[in-house]
Structures are given as C-alpha cells and as structure tokens.
Amino acid sequence: AGLAAALVYACRINAPSSFGDIWIYLSWIREFLEGERLAFAEPYFGDAVVLSRARINGWLLEQSAFSRVSGVEPVDLLFEYMNPALAVVALLAVYALARTIFRSEKAALVCGCLYALFLLIDLDASRLSFGSEFVSRLAEDKLAARYVFLPMVLAFGAAFLESGKKAYFWCFALVCCAVVAVHPIGFAIIGISMAGFGVLHLGMNPRSRAAFFRVLAMGLAGLAVVAVPALLIPALTGEPLSAVLADSDINSGDPEVLRNMVFVQPGRMRIFEFADGSYMMHPSLLLNPVISAAFFLGFPFLIWRLRQSLAAQLLLGTMCLAAIVAYVPPVATFLGDNVVLPGQLWRLAWPIPLAAVLTLGWIAWEASSRTGAWLGRFSPTRPLARALPLLLVVALTVAAVPRATAGIELVGAHGEAARSAGLYPADPIFPWFGREITSPAVVLAKDLPSVRIPAYSSEANVVSRRGSLLLQVLPLLEQRAPGRIEVPQGSLDVREFFGGTTVQRRVEILRRNEVDYVMVDRGSRLERTLGTLPGFERAKEPSERYDVYSVDLRTLGRLMDGRDG
C-alpha cells in the first residue's frame, strides 16, 4: 500500500510535458465531448475524419463520458483523477496476474511490490523512463493497453490454459475485443505474449489434446477479433491492412516523416540502425540493470521449471518472443518495413519489462521461501522465517528509497516548473478559449500553445501542430528521404510569423490561413507591433503571459492593397 501510495503521489505532482501526445489525446477527448458529430472532425485543423481509428476508440469515448457525467473538465479529470486511479488499477492487474500464475497470494504481493519498486527507481522528468511514463501518461490509450489490459489478458489466458473453464475463455476473448477498441498496439503485444506462451505450452505438452485445443481456441479468438478489419478495411480504403496498421496512430502525419523520424532522434533511444540499413530496437532496454538481471538469472531459473510450471512457460515465452521480434535485425526490419512503422517497433517490446519483473519477483519469493524453510528448523529463528518475505521487501524498499526519492523530487521540480510556466494548472488563457470561441475559428500561435488550445476548445483550430519538432530535424529527414518530405505550410508560416519578418509577410500569412485570432507573448516586440496596426483588436483575456488579438482580415486586406497601390 505504501509503494502504491508513492506512485499515486508521483501521479498527482506530475505535470504534462510540453509537446507530449497527451495533449493531442486530450484534444480528441474534447472533440468527442463537445463536437456536433462523433469523430467527424479532426480537433487541430478541423479536417473531416475519414475511416480512422478515432472512430472506434472506446477509450476516448469513455473518458468523454466520465467528464460529462462528473462535470469535471477533461484536462483536470485526466491528471487529477484518472492517472492516480489507473495507477492503482494497473498495480492490481499485475497482482492478479501474479496471483493467477504463481497460485500464491504472498508470492503475488512480493511481485507486486517489486513491480512498484521498479517503477519508482526509474522515475525522472524525461518521460522516457518506465516510471515517468507510468505516472505521467497512464491515461493514454496505448499506455492503458500496456499497463492495465496486458496483464489482465495474460491472467485470463493462463487461467483458461490451466483449468479449461469457459468463463476464463470468454473473459479472454472479451478483453481482446476491448483492447482493439482501445489501441491496436495492445492487441499486438498481447499476440506476441500469447504466441510465445502457447508455443512453449504445446512444446512441453506435445501429446495433450486439452492443451492443443485450448491454445487453438485462444488463437481462433484472436484471429476472429482481427478478421473483420482485415477483410473490410482493404475493401473500404483500397489500401492493404499493413498500411492501415502503420498509420494507426490518431496523431498521424506525412508517412515519410513518421517512417524516418525515429532515425533522426538518437537521444530518445528507440531504435538502433546498422550500416546495411537494417535496424532493431535500441539496446537501452536490455542494458537496464533490472532487465539484464532478469535475463541472466531468469533464463536458467525458468528453463529448470519449464516442463511442470505454467508460469515459467508464460514468462519465458513472453520474454523470448518479444526479444526476437525487437532484437533480431531481420525480423525487426521486416516488421518495421511491412507491418508497423520503425518508430513503433519499440512498443512491441513492452511485454519484456512486465515478464522480467515477475521473473525476478518469483526468484525472490523462491529464495526467501527456501531460506525461511531452512531457518524454520531452528527454534530461535522460526519467527524470522515466517517474516522473511516481508523483510526482503522492506530491505529492498529501504535500499531503493534514495533513488526513488530523487526521482520523485525530479518529477516534483518538473511539476513546479510547469506550474510557474502556466502549463498545468493551465494559464487562464486556455480556458478562456473554451469559453469565448463558440464557433469554428483559426488561432495562430507558437507551437507550445498551439498543441494545447484544442484540448480546451473544440471550436478552435490552429495553423500548425508541433511543427518545430519537424523543422529542427528537417535536413536529416531530407537526407534520408530526398524529395519525399512534405513540410506542412502551416509549420513554415508559424516559424516565419514569430521568427521575425515584415508586416506585409505577416499579413499574407494571416490571410492565407484565414486566421481569426493571434496569440503572442505579452510584452514581446511582436505584441507591440500588432498593437499599433489597424485590423488587430486586443481581447480582454485574463492572462498575464499572453495577449490575444482578434484579426479583421478585411481591414488588413485593404491596408495591404493600399500599400501595394
């Protein structure tokens, strides 16, 4: 309970990142909540939504419904309530999986505690570590699929293979269907885990008809889940299913940018490219001390128990197949080129940390149990023998306290910096957009505000979304894909408008994008310039950081036409 409380506390003090997908996610929730028709308009530019995953995303719909029923704004609902609540649910899901495969409540508690410790010692403000991702982005659909639904499905699958009860099978099938409506990556990581599990289970029981039919039943259930989209999507879109899967993110853009972006961001440590053009997932995952220990200690431990233990088959099968998919270059390259995008390859390794920590938890439980049994032979140490698992967890917790505390302090410092910058709680200007803009309008703003404005107003559209991230690496992208990178004109316009140019060029940008509002930093040189020009009227907004000007394009047009004459 204490470890769970520490994670919940980290969720509460954490603040959203500047350009994170969480704001795009929140913008879709706002569109679902306030749009006239469900998933018919894209929240950032107002474009019509064609056949898209957004139209079947039940996770967005549920959070929109929670917001409407509770009356809590989507942004506050997610950060103040959903993230902390889902942290507890995710830990309970891991406990349920451990309880199912180890058939011991005490062993499950040990594993759950080690899982929480693993997340706590890996906290920082980068959003790239396991713990930081857990506490800051758990309410996102793909992260919910990883941390909540994956252990649930594995628990149901293991229970069905062990007992053969139909109730477990139908629960397994139902959650698989739910995961497809949450995020397709959830079904992919479930498929990898269950495929590895099933192969080892059949290998250890080659003459068991029950094992064969149970594995076959789960395989058919999985195929049935994807059969409908596999048949209908190519017929409706004229594109192969692999192309649709590669473009499954609701944060879609230029396909060439999506395909190559991961290769020009080495600092994110997502992928490792070889000289011949093949690639694999970056080895940073395997170099993590906890994951490395699980592979070196866990493999002999699991292989020794493989024939008799369903848990060993599940954990070893998951770790092996996920590692093959992510770290065998021919396999990884084929999947990245033909099934998913290279930038999504690292997600296929998501089952590894879960299986690794459960393996280490099992080793710790076995070691403490055997040591306790030996100590129980002697009267003076018999009380110590009963408390040995608890003492082990306490000792590991005490050892982890300095690192976990440092991580929580980093998260707290990031949250304080976000509060001082008006990111969260939000600067008053963002709720102002939600109150004042009641009909479709275009807002021209810098990247950082642009990615947030649609999260507060379903009627506000922006000129560019995260364009600076593309422009910063544009030369490298063009080297990788000469002549194939399409830079959005809106991104170029935002850079020019705020980067310094003539008044005439700024007016041309405003007219080209049919801008209704301009948002600028208060006290900036641009703000002083706009305040002296006709066609700009300063709005009475409550912010101390930003100024918003309504734009009269007709007046600006007459001004420019007069100057041209």
Coordinates of C-alpha atoms in Angstrom, one line a residue:
A1 CA 0.0 0.0 0.0
G2 CA 2.8 2.4 0.8
L3 CA 4.5 1.7 -2.6
A4 CA 1.2 2.2 -4.4
A5 CA 0.7 5.4 -2.5
A6 CA 4.1 6.7 -3.6
L7 CA 3.2 6.0 -7.2
V8 CA -0.2 7.8 -6.8
Y9 CA 1.6 10.7 -5.2
A10 CA 4.0 10.9 -8.1
C11 CA 1.0 10.9 -10.4
R12 CA -0.6 13.8 -8.5
I13 CA 2.5 16.0 -8.5
N14 CA 3.5 15.3 -12.1
A15 CA 2.8 17.8 -14.8
P16 CA 2.2 17.2 -18.6
S17 CA 5.1 17.5 -21.0
S18 CA 5.3 20.4 -23.4
F19 CA 4.7 18.6 -26.7
G20 CA 3.6 15.2 -25.4
D21 CA 1.0 13.1 -27.2
I22 CA -1.2 13.6 -24.1
W23 CA -2.4 17.0 -25.4
I24 CA -3.3 15.5 -28.8
Y25 CA -5.1 12.8 -26.9
L26 CA -6.9 15.4 -24.7
S27 CA -7.9 17.4 -27.9
W28 CA -9.6 14.3 -29.2
I29 CA -11.5 13.9 -25.9
R30 CA -12.6 17.5 -26.1
E31 CA -13.8 16.9 -29.7
F32 CA -15.7 13.8 -28.6
L33 CA -17.2 15.7 -25.7
E34 CA -18.3 18.8 -27.5
G35 CA -18.4 18.0 -31.2
E36 CA -21.6 18.0 -33.0
R37 CA -21.0 14.6 -34.5
L38 CA -18.7 11.9 -33.0
A39 CA -15.2 11.7 -34.6
F40 CA -16.3 13.5 -37.8
A41 CA -13.8 16.4 -37.4
E42 CA -10.1 16.4 -36.6
P43 CA -9.5 18.6 -33.5
Y44 CA -6.4 20.6 -34.6
F45 CA -7.3 21.7 -38.1
G46 CA -11.0 20.9 -38.4
D47 CA -10.5 18.5 -41.3
A48 CA -13.0 15.8 -42.0
V49 CA -12.2 12.4 -40.4
V50 CA -12.2 9.6 -42.9
L51 CA -12.0 5.9 -41.9
S52 CA -9.8 6.2 -38.8
R53 CA -9.1 4.5 -35.5
A54 CA -10.5 7.6 -33.8
R55 CA -14.0 6.4 -34.9
I56 CA -13.7 3.2 -32.9
N57 CA -11.6 4.5 -30.0
G58 CA -13.7 3.4 -27.0
W59 CA -11.1 4.7 -24.5
L60 CA -11.6 8.3 -25.7
L61 CA -15.4 7.8 -25.7
E62 CA -15.3 6.5 -22.1
Q63 CA -13.3 9.4 -20.8
S64 CA -15.5 11.9 -22.6
A65 CA -18.5 10.2 -20.9
F66 CA -16.8 10.4 -17.5
S67 CA -16.1 14.1 -18.0
R68 CA -19.7 14.8 -19.0
V69 CA -21.2 12.7 -16.1
S70 CA -18.9 14.1 -13.5
G71 CA -18.8 17.7 -14.7
V72 CA -15.0 17.7 -14.4
E73 CA -13.0 19.3 -17.3
P74 CA -11.2 16.6 -19.4
V75 CA -7.7 18.0 -18.5
D76 CA -8.4 18.1 -14.8
L77 CA -10.1 14.7 -14.9
L78 CA -7.1 13.1 -16.6
F79 CA -4.4 14.5 -14.4
E80 CA -6.1 14.8 -11.1
Y81 CA -8.3 11.6 -11.1
M82 CA -7.7 9.2 -14.0
N83 CA -3.9 8.9 -13.7
P84 CA -3.8 8.2 -10.0
A85 CA -6.8 5.8 -10.2
L86 CA -5.3 3.9 -13.1
A87 CA -2.0 3.6 -11.2
V88 CA -3.8 1.6 -8.6
V89 CA -5.7 -0.4 -11.2
A90 CA -2.5 -1.2 -13.0
L91 CA -0.8 -2.5 -9.9
L92 CA -3.9 -4.6 -9.1
A93 CA -3.8 -6.1 -12.6
V94 CA -0.2 -7.1 -12.1
Y95 CA -1.0 -8.6 -8.7
A96 CA -3.9 -10.5 -10.3
L97 CA -1.6 -11.9 -13.0
A98 CA 1.0 -13.0 -10.4
R99 CA -1.7 -14.5 -8.2
T100 CA -3.0 -16.5 -11.1
I101 CA 0.3 -17.9 -12.4
F102 CA 2.0 -18.4 -9.1
R103 CA -1.1 -19.6 -7.2
S104 CA 0.1 -17.8 -4.1
E105 CA -1.1 -14.5 -2.6
K106 CA 2.2 -14.0 -0.8
A107 CA 4.2 -14.5 -4.0
A108 CA 1.9 -12.1 -5.8
L109 CA 2.4 -9.5 -3.1
V110 CA 6.1 -9.8 -3.4
C111 CA 5.9 -9.5 -7.2
G112 CA 3.6 -6.5 -7.0
C113 CA 5.9 -4.8 -4.5
L114 CA 8.9 -5.3 -6.8
Y115 CA 7.0 -4.1 -9.8
A116 CA 6.1 -0.9 -7.9
L117 CA 9.7 -0.5 -6.8
F118 CA 10.9 -1.0 -10.4
L119 CA 8.7 1.9 -11.5
L120 CA 9.8 4.1 -8.5
I121 CA 13.5 3.7 -9.0
D122 CA 13.1 4.6 -12.7
L123 CA 11.4 8.0 -12.2
D124 CA 12.8 11.1 -13.8
A125 CA 11.5 14.2 -15.7
S126 CA 12.4 12.9 -19.2
R127 CA 9.1 11.0 -19.9
L128 CA 11.3 8.3 -21.5
S129 CA 11.8 6.1 -18.4
F130 CA 9.4 3.4 -17.3
G131 CA 8.3 5.1 -14.1
S132 CA 7.9 8.5 -15.6
E133 CA 5.8 7.1 -18.5
F134 CA 3.7 5.3 -15.9
V135 CA 3.0 8.3 -13.7
S136 CA 2.6 10.9 -16.5
R137 CA 0.8 9.1 -19.4
L138 CA -1.0 6.2 -17.9
A139 CA -4.4 7.5 -19.0
E140 CA -3.4 7.5 -22.7
D141 CA -5.0 4.7 -24.7
K142 CA -1.7 2.9 -25.7
L143 CA -0.3 3.1 -22.2
A144 CA -3.5 1.8 -20.7
A145 CA -3.3 -1.1 -23.1
R146 CA 0.3 -1.8 -21.9
Y147 CA -0.1 -1.3 -18.1
V148 CA -3.7 -2.3 -17.5
F149 CA -5.0 -4.6 -20.2
L150 CA -1.9 -6.7 -21.0
P151 CA -1.7 -8.2 -17.5
M152 CA -5.4 -8.8 -17.4
V153 CA -5.4 -10.7 -20.7
L154 CA -2.4 -12.8 -19.7
A155 CA -4.1 -13.7 -16.4
F156 CA -7.3 -14.8 -18.2
G157 CA -5.3 -16.8 -20.8
A158 CA -3.2 -18.5 -18.1
A159 CA -6.3 -19.4 -16.1
F160 CA -8.0 -20.9 -19.2
L161 CA -5.0 -22.9 -20.2
E162 CA -4.7 -24.3 -16.7
S163 CA -8.3 -25.1 -15.9
G164 CA -10.1 -25.1 -19.3
K165 CA -13.1 -23.2 -17.8
K166 CA -15.2 -21.5 -20.5
A167 CA -15.7 -18.4 -18.3
Y168 CA -12.0 -17.6 -18.5
F169 CA -12.0 -18.1 -22.3
W170 CA -14.9 -15.7 -22.8
C171 CA -13.2 -13.2 -20.5
F172 CA -10.0 -13.5 -22.5
A173 CA -11.9 -13.0 -25.8
L174 CA -13.9 -10.1 -24.4
V175 CA -10.8 -8.2 -23.2
C176 CA -9.1 -8.9 -26.6
C177 CA -12.1 -7.2 -28.3
A178 CA -11.9 -4.3 -25.8
V179 CA -8.2 -3.8 -26.4
V180 CA -8.7 -3.5 -30.2
A181 CA -11.1 -0.6 -29.5
V182 CA -8.6 1.0 -27.1
H183 CA -5.4 0.8 -29.2
P184 CA -4.2 -1.7 -31.8
I185 CA -0.7 -1.9 -30.2
G186 CA -2.5 -3.6 -27.2
F187 CA -3.6 -6.5 -29.4
A188 CA -0.1 -6.7 -30.9
I189 CA 1.7 -7.1 -27.6
I190 CA -1.0 -9.5 -26.4
G191 CA -0.5 -11.5 -29.5
I192 CA 3.3 -11.7 -29.0
S193 CA 3.0 -12.7 -25.4
M194 CA 0.3 -15.3 -26.0
A195 CA 2.1 -16.7 -29.1
G196 CA 5.3 -17.3 -27.1
F197 CA 3.3 -18.7 -24.2
G198 CA 1.3 -21.0 -26.5
V199 CA 4.3 -22.3 -28.3
L200 CA 6.1 -23.3 -25.1
H201 CA 3.0 -24.7 -23.6
L202 CA 2.4 -27.0 -26.6
G203 CA 6.1 -27.9 -26.7
M204 CA 6.0 -29.0 -23.1
N205 CA 2.7 -30.9 -23.6
P206 CA 3.0 -32.3 -27.1
R207 CA 0.6 -35.2 -26.5
S208 CA -2.0 -33.3 -24.6
R209 CA -5.2 -32.9 -26.6
A210 CA -6.5 -30.5 -24.0
A211 CA -3.5 -28.2 -24.3
F212 CA -3.8 -28.3 -28.1
F213 CA -7.5 -27.4 -28.2
R214 CA -7.2 -24.6 -25.6
V215 CA -4.3 -23.0 -27.4
L216 CA -6.2 -23.4 -30.7
A217 CA -9.3 -21.8 -29.1
M218 CA -7.4 -18.8 -27.9
G219 CA -5.7 -18.4 -31.3
L220 CA -9.0 -18.6 -33.1
A221 CA -10.4 -16.0 -30.7
G222 CA -7.6 -13.7 -31.6
L223 CA -8.0 -14.3 -35.3
A224 CA -11.7 -13.6 -35.1
V225 CA -11.0 -10.2 -33.4
V226 CA -8.9 -9.1 -36.4
A227 CA -10.8 -10.9 -39.1
V228 CA -13.4 -8.2 -39.6
P229 CA -10.9 -5.3 -40.0
A230 CA -8.6 -7.5 -42.1
L231 CA -11.4 -8.1 -44.6
L232 CA -13.3 -4.8 -44.5
I233 CA -10.5 -2.2 -44.3
P234 CA -8.8 -3.1 -47.6
A235 CA -12.2 -3.2 -49.3
L236 CA -13.3 0.2 -47.9
T237 CA -10.0 2.0 -48.2
G238 CA -8.3 0.3 -51.1
E239 CA -5.1 0.0 -49.0
P240 CA -3.6 -3.1 -47.5
L241 CA -4.1 -3.7 -43.9
S242 CA -0.4 -3.3 -43.2
A243 CA -0.6 0.3 -44.4
V244 CA -3.6 1.0 -42.1
L245 CA -1.8 -0.6 -39.1
A246 CA 1.3 1.5 -39.8
D247 CA -0.9 4.6 -39.7
S248 CA -2.9 3.5 -36.7
D249 CA -2.0 6.5 -34.5
I250 CA -4.6 9.2 -34.3
N251 CA -1.5 11.5 -34.3
S252 CA -0.9 10.9 -38.0
G253 CA 1.0 13.0 -40.5
D254 CA 3.3 12.7 -43.5
P255 CA 4.0 8.9 -43.9
E256 CA 7.7 9.6 -44.8
V257 CA 8.1 11.7 -41.7
L258 CA 6.5 9.1 -39.5
R259 CA 8.7 6.4 -41.0
N260 CA 12.0 8.3 -40.7
M261 CA 11.6 10.5 -37.6
V262 CA 12.8 7.8 -35.2
F263 CA 16.2 7.6 -37.0
V264 CA 17.0 11.3 -36.6
Q265 CA 16.2 11.4 -32.9
P266 CA 19.0 9.3 -31.4
G267 CA 18.6 10.8 -28.0
R268 CA 15.3 9.1 -27.5
M269 CA 17.0 5.7 -27.7
R270 CA 14.2 4.0 -29.5
I271 CA 16.0 2.3 -32.4
F272 CA 19.5 1.2 -33.5
E273 CA 20.4 1.2 -37.2
F274 CA 23.1 -0.8 -38.8
A275 CA 25.3 0.2 -41.7
D276 CA 23.4 -2.0 -44.1
G277 CA 20.1 -0.2 -43.4
S278 CA 18.7 -2.9 -41.2
Y279 CA 17.7 -2.0 -37.6
M280 CA 16.4 -3.2 -34.3
M281 CA 15.2 -1.7 -31.1
H282 CA 17.8 0.3 -29.2
P283 CA 19.6 -2.0 -26.7
S284 CA 19.0 0.5 -23.8
L285 CA 16.1 -1.8 -22.7
L286 CA 18.4 -4.8 -22.3
L287 CA 21.1 -2.6 -20.6
N288 CA 18.7 -1.7 -17.8
P289 CA 20.1 -3.4 -14.7
V290 CA 16.7 -4.9 -13.8
I291 CA 16.0 -6.3 -17.2
S292 CA 19.6 -7.6 -17.6
A293 CA 19.3 -9.4 -14.2
A294 CA 16.0 -10.9 -15.3
F295 CA 17.6 -12.4 -18.5
F296 CA 20.8 -13.7 -16.9
L297 CA 19.1 -15.1 -13.7
G298 CA 15.7 -15.8 -15.1
F299 CA 16.5 -17.9 -18.1
P300 CA 18.1 -20.8 -16.2
F301 CA 15.6 -20.4 -13.4
L302 CA 12.6 -20.6 -15.8
I303 CA 14.1 -23.3 -18.0
W304 CA 14.6 -25.6 -15.0
R305 CA 10.8 -25.3 -14.2
L306 CA 9.6 -25.1 -17.8
R307 CA 8.1 -28.6 -18.1
Q308 CA 5.9 -28.5 -15.0
S309 CA 5.2 -24.8 -14.5
L310 CA 2.7 -22.8 -16.5
A311 CA 4.2 -19.6 -15.0
A312 CA 7.6 -20.5 -16.4
Q313 CA 6.1 -21.1 -19.8
L314 CA 4.3 -17.8 -19.8
L315 CA 7.2 -15.7 -18.6
L316 CA 9.9 -17.4 -20.7
G317 CA 7.7 -17.5 -23.9
T318 CA 6.9 -13.8 -23.5
M319 CA 10.4 -12.7 -22.9
C320 CA 11.9 -14.8 -25.7
L321 CA 9.4 -14.0 -28.5
A322 CA 9.3 -10.3 -27.6
A323 CA 13.1 -10.2 -27.6
I324 CA 13.2 -12.0 -31.0
V325 CA 10.7 -9.5 -32.5
A326 CA 12.6 -6.4 -31.2
Y327 CA 16.2 -7.5 -31.3
V328 CA 16.7 -9.9 -34.2
P329 CA 17.5 -7.4 -37.0
P330 CA 16.0 -9.3 -40.0
V331 CA 12.8 -9.8 -38.0
A332 CA 12.6 -6.3 -36.6
T333 CA 13.4 -4.7 -40.0
F334 CA 10.7 -6.8 -41.8
L335 CA 8.1 -5.8 -39.2
G336 CA 9.2 -2.2 -39.3
D337 CA 9.1 -2.0 -43.1
N338 CA 5.9 -4.0 -43.7
V339 CA 3.7 -4.2 -40.6
V340 CA 4.3 -1.3 -38.3
L341 CA 6.4 1.8 -38.6
P342 CA 10.1 1.7 -37.4
G343 CA 9.1 4.3 -34.8
Q344 CA 6.6 1.9 -33.3
L345 CA 8.9 -1.1 -33.1
W346 CA 10.0 -0.4 -29.6
R347 CA 6.4 -0.8 -28.4
L348 CA 6.4 -4.4 -29.5
A349 CA 9.0 -5.0 -26.6
W350 CA 6.5 -3.7 -24.0
P351 CA 5.8 -7.2 -22.6
I352 CA 9.5 -7.7 -21.7
P353 CA 9.6 -5.4 -18.5
L354 CA 6.4 -7.0 -17.1
A355 CA 7.7 -10.5 -17.6
A356 CA 11.2 -9.6 -16.4
V357 CA 10.0 -8.1 -13.1
L358 CA 7.6 -11.0 -12.5
T359 CA 10.5 -13.4 -13.0
L360 CA 12.7 -11.6 -10.5
G361 CA 9.8 -11.5 -8.1
W362 CA 9.4 -15.3 -8.4
I363 CA 13.1 -15.8 -7.9
A364 CA 13.0 -13.6 -4.8
W365 CA 10.0 -15.5 -3.5
E366 CA 11.6 -18.9 -4.0
A367 CA 14.8 -17.7 -2.4
S368 CA 13.1 -16.3 0.6
S369 CA 10.8 -19.4 0.9
R370 CA 13.8 -21.8 0.8
T371 CA 15.8 -19.7 3.2
G372 CA 12.7 -19.5 5.5
A373 CA 12.2 -23.2 5.4
W374 CA 15.9 -23.7 6.5
L375 CA 15.6 -21.1 9.3
G376 CA 12.3 -22.7 10.4
R377 CA 14.2 -25.8 11.5
F378 CA 15.7 -23.9 14.4
S379 CA 13.5 -22.5 17.2
P380 CA 15.3 -19.2 17.7
T381 CA 15.0 -18.3 14.0
R382 CA 11.5 -19.7 13.5
P383 CA 9.7 -16.3 13.8
L384 CA 12.2 -14.8 11.4
A385 CA 11.5 -17.5 8.9
R386 CA 7.8 -16.5 8.7
A387 CA 8.6 -12.8 8.2
L388 CA 11.4 -13.3 5.7
P389 CA 9.4 -12.3 2.5
L390 CA 8.2 -9.2 4.3
L391 CA 11.7 -8.4 5.5
L392 CA 13.1 -8.9 1.9
V393 CA 10.6 -6.4 0.5
V394 CA 11.4 -4.0 3.3
A395 CA 15.1 -4.3 2.8
L396 CA 14.7 -3.7 -1.0
T397 CA 12.4 -0.7 -0.3
V398 CA 14.9 0.8 2.1
A399 CA 17.7 0.3 -0.5
A400 CA 15.5 1.9 -3.2
V401 CA 14.4 4.9 -1.1
P402 CA 17.3 7.3 -2.1
R403 CA 16.9 6.7 -5.8
A404 CA 13.1 6.7 -5.6
T405 CA 13.1 9.9 -3.6
A406 CA 15.5 11.6 -6.1
G407 CA 13.1 10.6 -8.9
I408 CA 10.1 12.0 -7.1
E409 CA 12.0 15.2 -6.4
L410 CA 12.8 15.4 -10.1
V411 CA 9.1 14.9 -11.0
G412 CA 8.1 17.5 -8.4
A413 CA 10.6 20.0 -9.8
H414 CA 9.3 19.4 -13.3
G415 CA 5.8 20.0 -12.0
E416 CA 6.8 23.2 -10.2
A417 CA 8.4 24.5 -13.4
A418 CA 5.3 23.6 -15.3
R419 CA 3.1 25.5 -12.8
S420 CA 5.4 28.6 -12.9
A421 CA 5.2 28.5 -16.8
G422 CA 1.4 28.2 -16.7
L423 CA 1.3 24.7 -18.3
Y424 CA -0.6 22.9 -15.5
P425 CA -2.6 24.1 -13.8
A426 CA -3.3 25.9 -17.1
D427 CA -2.7 29.5 -17.7
P428 CA -6.1 31.3 -17.7
I429 CA -5.8 32.0 -21.4
F430 CA -6.5 28.3 -22.3
P431 CA -9.9 28.0 -20.5
W432 CA -10.7 31.5 -22.0
F433 CA -10.5 30.0 -25.5
G434 CA -13.0 27.4 -24.4
R435 CA -15.4 30.0 -23.1
E436 CA -15.1 32.6 -25.8
I437 CA -14.7 30.7 -29.0
T438 CA -18.2 29.3 -29.7
S439 CA -18.0 28.8 -33.5
P440 CA -15.1 27.5 -35.7
A441 CA -12.1 29.8 -35.6
V442 CA -8.4 29.6 -36.5
V443 CA -5.8 30.6 -33.9
L444 CA -2.2 31.4 -34.9
A445 CA 0.1 30.7 -32.0
K446 CA 3.5 29.3 -31.3
D447 CA 4.0 25.5 -31.1
L448 CA 3.7 25.2 -27.3
P449 CA 0.3 26.9 -27.0
S450 CA -1.0 25.5 -30.3
V451 CA -0.8 21.9 -29.1
R452 CA -2.9 22.8 -26.0
I453 CA -5.6 25.1 -27.3
P454 CA -7.8 22.4 -28.9
A455 CA -7.7 20.5 -25.6
Y456 CA -9.7 23.3 -24.1
S457 CA -11.9 24.3 -27.1
S458 CA -13.4 22.0 -29.7
E459 CA -14.1 25.0 -31.9
A460 CA -10.6 26.4 -32.0
N461 CA -8.3 25.2 -34.8
V462 CA -4.6 26.0 -35.1
V463 CA -2.3 26.7 -38.0
S464 CA 0.4 24.3 -37.0
R465 CA 0.9 21.4 -34.6
R466 CA 4.4 20.7 -33.2
G467 CA 5.9 22.0 -36.4
S468 CA 9.2 22.9 -34.7
L469 CA 9.9 19.3 -33.9
L470 CA 9.9 18.6 -37.7
L471 CA 11.7 21.7 -38.7
Q472 CA 14.5 21.0 -36.2
V473 CA 15.5 17.8 -37.9
L474 CA 14.3 18.6 -41.5
P475 CA 17.8 18.5 -43.0
L476 CA 18.4 15.0 -41.6
L477 CA 14.9 13.8 -42.8
E478 CA 15.6 15.1 -46.3
Q479 CA 18.9 13.2 -46.4
R480 CA 17.0 10.0 -45.6
A481 CA 14.1 10.6 -48.0
P482 CA 15.2 13.1 -50.7
G483 CA 12.3 14.8 -52.3
R484 CA 9.7 12.8 -50.3
I485 CA 9.3 15.0 -47.2
E486 CA 6.3 17.3 -47.4
V487 CA 6.7 20.1 -44.9
P488 CA 3.3 21.5 -43.8
Q489 CA 2.9 25.1 -45.0
G490 CA 1.4 25.9 -41.6
S491 CA 4.6 24.9 -39.8
L492 CA 6.6 27.2 -42.1
D493 CA 4.1 30.0 -41.6
V494 CA 4.3 29.8 -37.8
R495 CA 8.1 29.8 -37.9
E496 CA 8.2 32.9 -40.2
F497 CA 5.5 34.8 -38.4
F498 CA 7.1 34.5 -34.9
G499 CA 10.7 34.3 -36.1
G500 CA 10.9 37.8 -37.5
T501 CA 9.7 39.1 -40.9
T502 CA 8.0 42.1 -42.4
V503 CA 4.5 43.3 -41.7
Q504 CA 3.4 42.5 -45.2
R505 CA 4.6 38.9 -45.0
R506 CA 2.8 38.5 -41.7
V507 CA -0.4 39.8 -43.2
E508 CA 0.0 37.4 -46.1
I509 CA 0.3 34.5 -43.6
L510 CA -2.8 35.6 -41.8
R511 CA -4.8 35.9 -45.0
R512 CA -3.5 32.6 -46.4
N513 CA -4.6 30.7 -43.2
E514 CA -7.8 32.7 -42.7
V515 CA -6.7 33.5 -39.1
D516 CA -9.3 34.8 -36.6
Y517 CA -7.0 35.2 -33.5
V518 CA -3.3 35.7 -33.0
M519 CA -1.8 34.7 -29.6
V520 CA 1.5 36.3 -28.7
D521 CA 3.8 36.6 -25.6
R522 CA 2.8 39.6 -23.6
G523 CA 5.4 42.4 -23.7
S524 CA 7.2 41.0 -26.8
R525 CA 8.2 43.0 -29.7
L526 CA 5.6 41.4 -31.9
E527 CA 2.9 42.2 -29.4
R528 CA 3.9 45.9 -29.5
T529 CA 3.9 45.8 -33.3
L530 CA 0.4 44.3 -33.6
G531 CA -1.0 46.8 -31.1
T532 CA -0.2 49.7 -33.5
L533 CA -1.7 48.2 -36.6
P534 CA -5.3 48.5 -37.8
G535 CA -7.1 45.2 -38.1
F536 CA -6.0 43.9 -34.7
E537 CA -8.1 44.3 -31.6
R538 CA -6.8 43.1 -28.3
A539 CA -9.1 40.8 -26.5
K540 CA -9.8 41.1 -22.8
E541 CA -8.3 37.9 -21.7
P542 CA -7.3 37.1 -18.1
S543 CA -3.7 36.0 -18.8
E544 CA -0.5 37.7 -17.6
R545 CA 1.7 35.7 -20.0
Y546 CA -0.1 36.1 -23.3
D547 CA -2.1 38.6 -25.4
V548 CA -4.7 37.6 -27.9
Y549 CA -5.7 39.8 -30.8
S550 CA -8.8 39.2 -32.9
V551 CA -8.0 39.7 -36.6
D552 CA -10.0 41.6 -39.1
L553 CA -8.8 40.2 -42.5
R554 CA -10.8 42.7 -44.5
T555 CA -9.1 45.7 -42.8
L556 CA -5.8 44.0 -43.3
G557 CA -6.6 43.3 -46.9
R558 CA -7.4 47.0 -47.6
L559 CA -4.3 48.0 -45.8
M560 CA -2.1 45.8 -47.9
D561 CA -3.9 46.7 -51.2
G562 CA -3.4 50.4 -50.4
R563 CA 0.3 49.8 -49.8
D564 CA 0.7 47.8 -53.0
G565 CA -1.0 50.7 -54.9

